[in-house]
Tab-separated table of C-alpha atoms in Angstrom:
chain	number	residue	atom	x	y	z
D	1	MET	CA	33.943	66.127	-73.016
D	2	SER	CA	34.319	61.977	-73.473
D	3	PRO	CA	36.517	60.654	-75.959
D	4	GLY	CA	34.394	61.048	-78.881
D	5	GLY	CA	34.017	64.321	-78.889
D	6	ASN	CA	30.464	64.622	-77.194
D	7	MET	CA	28.727	67.248	-74.299
D	8	THR	CA	27.994	65.302	-71.562
D	9	THR	CA	25.225	66.254	-69.321
D	10	LEU	CA	25.513	67.293	-65.037
D	11	ILE	CA	23.037	65.738	-63.141
D	12	SER	CA	22.262	66.660	-59.893
D	13	ASP	CA	20.397	64.643	-57.480
D	14	ASN	CA	17.578	65.962	-55.582
D	15	ASP	CA	18.522	63.601	-51.732
D	16	SER	CA	22.448	65.049	-52.292
D	17	SER	CA	25.156	67.238	-53.678
D	18	SER	CA	26.734	65.337	-55.207
D	19	ARG	CA	26.555	66.060	-59.003
D	20	THR	CA	26.771	63.079	-61.540
D	21	ARG	CA	28.304	64.211	-65.761
D	22	LEU	CA	27.205	61.320	-68.126
D	23	PRO	CA	27.609	61.432	-72.081
D	24	ILE	CA	24.956	62.590	-74.535
D	25	LEU	CA	24.216	59.549	-77.036
D	26	ASP	CA	26.009	60.463	-79.752
D	27	ALA	CA	23.402	61.790	-83.179
D	28	ASP	CA	24.704	58.595	-84.631
D	29	GLY	CA	25.735	56.340	-81.939
D	30	THR	CA	28.842	55.642	-82.125
D	31	ASN	CA	29.162	56.189	-78.763
D	32	ILE	CA	27.140	53.802	-77.657
D	33	VAL	CA	28.240	51.558	-75.756
D	34	LEU	CA	30.025	54.085	-73.428
D	35	TRP	CA	26.860	55.496	-72.860
D	36	LYS	CA	24.286	52.572	-72.402
D	37	GLU	CA	26.996	51.433	-69.345
D	38	GLU	CA	27.097	54.948	-68.067
D	39	ILE	CA	23.212	55.380	-68.029
D	40	SER	CA	22.459	52.234	-66.788
D	41	SER	CA	24.813	52.145	-64.532
D	42	TYR	CA	23.063	56.044	-63.501
D	43	ILE	CA	19.653	54.166	-63.221
D	44	ASN	CA	20.157	51.392	-61.380
D	45	SER	CA	22.732	53.569	-58.670
D	46	HIS	CA	19.123	55.271	-58.004
D	47	GLY	CA	17.103	51.763	-57.307
D	48	LYS	CA	15.167	52.306	-60.504
D	49	GLY	CA	16.361	49.355	-63.103
D	50	ARG	CA	13.939	47.581	-63.548
D	51	TYR	CA	12.405	51.288	-65.034
D	52	ILE	CA	14.627	49.792	-68.276
D	53	ASP	CA	14.149	46.220	-68.142
D	54	GLY	CA	11.183	46.425	-68.394
D	55	ARG	CA	10.421	44.497	-64.628
D	56	ALA	CA	8.605	47.709	-63.451
D	57	ILE	CA	5.300	47.372	-64.409
D	58	PRO	CA	2.656	50.202	-63.804
D	59	PRO	CA	-0.029	48.718	-61.572
D	60	VAL	CA	-3.313	47.642	-61.841
D	61	ALA	CA	-6.535	49.471	-60.752
D	62	PRO	CA	-9.367	47.871	-59.020
D	63	ALA	CA	-12.775	46.151	-60.305
D	64	ALA	CA	-15.287	48.137	-59.888
D	65	LEU	CA	-16.957	47.055	-56.552
D	66	ALA	CA	-20.524	45.629	-57.757
D	67	ALA	CA	-23.528	48.046	-57.140
D	68	GLY	CA	-24.819	46.799	-53.634
D	69	ALA	CA	-21.691	45.470	-51.508
D	70	ASP	CA	-22.066	44.587	-48.117
D	71	VAL	CA	-19.821	46.688	-45.875
D	72	ALA	CA	-17.136	45.261	-45.904
D	73	ALA	CA	-16.439	44.279	-49.550
D	74	GLN	CA	-16.968	48.407	-49.606
D	75	ALA	CA	-13.503	49.290	-46.970
D	76	ALA	CA	-11.574	46.226	-49.089
D	77	HIS	CA	-12.327	48.095	-52.092
D	78	LEU	CA	-11.758	52.166	-50.585
D	79	LEU	CA	-8.390	50.176	-48.817
D	80	ALA	CA	-7.486	48.355	-52.201
D	81	SER	CA	-8.012	51.838	-54.110
D	82	GLU	CA	-5.582	53.408	-52.087
D	83	LYS	CA	-3.162	51.637	-52.357
D	84	TYR	CA	-3.727	51.792	-56.492
D	85	ASP	CA	-2.908	55.786	-56.011
D	86	THR	CA	-0.161	54.847	-54.399
D	87	ASP	CA	1.582	52.092	-56.492
D	88	TYR	CA	0.966	54.156	-59.068
D	89	GLU	CA	1.733	57.393	-57.982
D	90	THR	CA	4.792	55.784	-57.445
D	91	TRP	CA	6.090	54.131	-60.519
D	92	ILE	CA	4.412	57.828	-62.102
D	93	GLN	CA	7.656	59.196	-60.275
D	94	GLY	CA	10.059	56.107	-60.855
D	95	ASN	CA	9.351	56.248	-64.442
D	96	ALA	CA	9.232	59.550	-65.293
D	97	LYS	CA	12.810	60.667	-63.352
D	98	VAL	CA	14.219	57.199	-65.597
D	99	ARG	CA	12.528	59.088	-68.513
D	100	THR	CA	13.964	62.646	-67.795
D	101	THR	CA	17.290	60.633	-67.261
D	102	LEU	CA	16.891	59.443	-70.235
D	103	TYR	CA	15.783	62.903	-72.450
D	104	SER	CA	18.920	64.621	-70.651
D	105	THR	CA	21.178	61.975	-72.360
D	106	ILE	CA	20.177	62.115	-76.055
D	107	HIS	CA	20.752	63.884	-78.334
D	108	GLU	CA	18.275	66.269	-79.920
D	109	THR	CA	17.172	64.328	-83.041
D	110	HIS	CA	16.491	61.060	-80.348
D	111	LYS	CA	13.732	62.841	-78.215
D	112	ILE	CA	11.772	62.468	-80.591
D	113	LYS	CA	11.709	58.612	-81.682
D	114	ILE	CA	10.487	58.064	-77.943
D	115	LEU	CA	8.441	60.977	-77.011
D	116	LYS	CA	5.154	59.211	-77.426
D	117	LEU	CA	5.779	55.865	-75.530
D	118	PRO	CA	4.517	55.193	-72.821
D	119	THR	CA	7.074	53.744	-70.490
D	120	ALA	CA	10.820	54.095	-69.573
D	121	TYR	CA	11.111	51.321	-70.157
D	122	ASP	CA	9.841	51.655	-74.542
D	123	ALA	CA	12.356	54.572	-74.982
D	124	TRP	CA	14.984	52.412	-73.117
D	125	THR	CA	15.228	49.643	-75.834
D	126	THR	CA	13.990	51.771	-78.575
D	127	LEU	CA	17.672	53.871	-78.258
D	128	CYS	CA	19.381	50.577	-77.634
D	129	GLU	CA	18.196	49.168	-81.255
D	130	LEU	CA	18.623	52.266	-83.624
D	131	PHE	CA	22.155	51.436	-82.043
D	132	ASP	CA	22.709	48.737	-81.136
D	133	ASN	CA	23.920	46.490	-84.707
D	134	GLN	CA	26.793	48.083	-85.616
D	135	GLY	CA	29.612	46.143	-84.953
D	136	GLU	CA	32.020	46.048	-82.832
D	137	LEU	CA	33.662	49.696	-84.516
D	138	HIS	CA	32.711	51.741	-82.393
D	139	ALA	CA	33.448	50.396	-79.578
D	140	GLN	CA	37.208	49.113	-80.795
D	141	SER	CA	37.095	52.849	-82.034
D	142	TYR	CA	36.147	54.211	-77.989
D	143	LEU	CA	38.369	51.291	-76.716
D	144	ASP	CA	41.577	52.420	-79.541
D	145	LEU	CA	40.573	55.919	-77.740
D	146	MET	CA	40.748	54.896	-74.293
D	147	HIS	CA	43.854	53.867	-74.432
D	148	LEU	CA	45.313	56.611	-76.173
D	149	LEU	CA	44.734	58.360	-72.735
D	150	LYS	CA	48.199	59.502	-70.454
D	151	CYS	CA	48.528	61.188	-67.510
D	152	PRO	CA	50.352	64.009	-67.986
D	153	GLU	CA	52.271	63.215	-65.322
D	154	ASN	CA	53.774	59.913	-65.357
D	155	GLU	CA	52.208	58.988	-69.274
D	156	ARG	CA	50.527	56.214	-67.855
D	157	ASP	CA	46.762	54.683	-69.054
D	158	PRO	CA	45.165	56.878	-65.975
């Protein structure tokens, strides 16, 4: 359990045998400061940071081929279409991976708020805007709780 008493979620990556414990965003957002830092760090460590900072945008499909286009134009259009398909699948996979991470680390009541949003960036922004303006009280509360933590062996901060 995290300092605020909320449960953590265990994420297992397909490409390794390591497991990571990520915090669950409390229903009242009291742990937003730590949640944001840990989740953004996790997402960035997997090379998906652009999906939460707005840099990952879906690719644009190539324009329709003009009627009567020559063979070279048809070949170029085919290559552009194949590249678009590949780029779009890559974007869909990255967006879905980040959205899945967000879903697995938020309280059930917040899932409804981001369910219909099309991108991980929209979901991230919405979640952060819900609680970002609560002031420094919650951050100070977590800092105080962290200072209370002591190692049982030597009574010092871990």
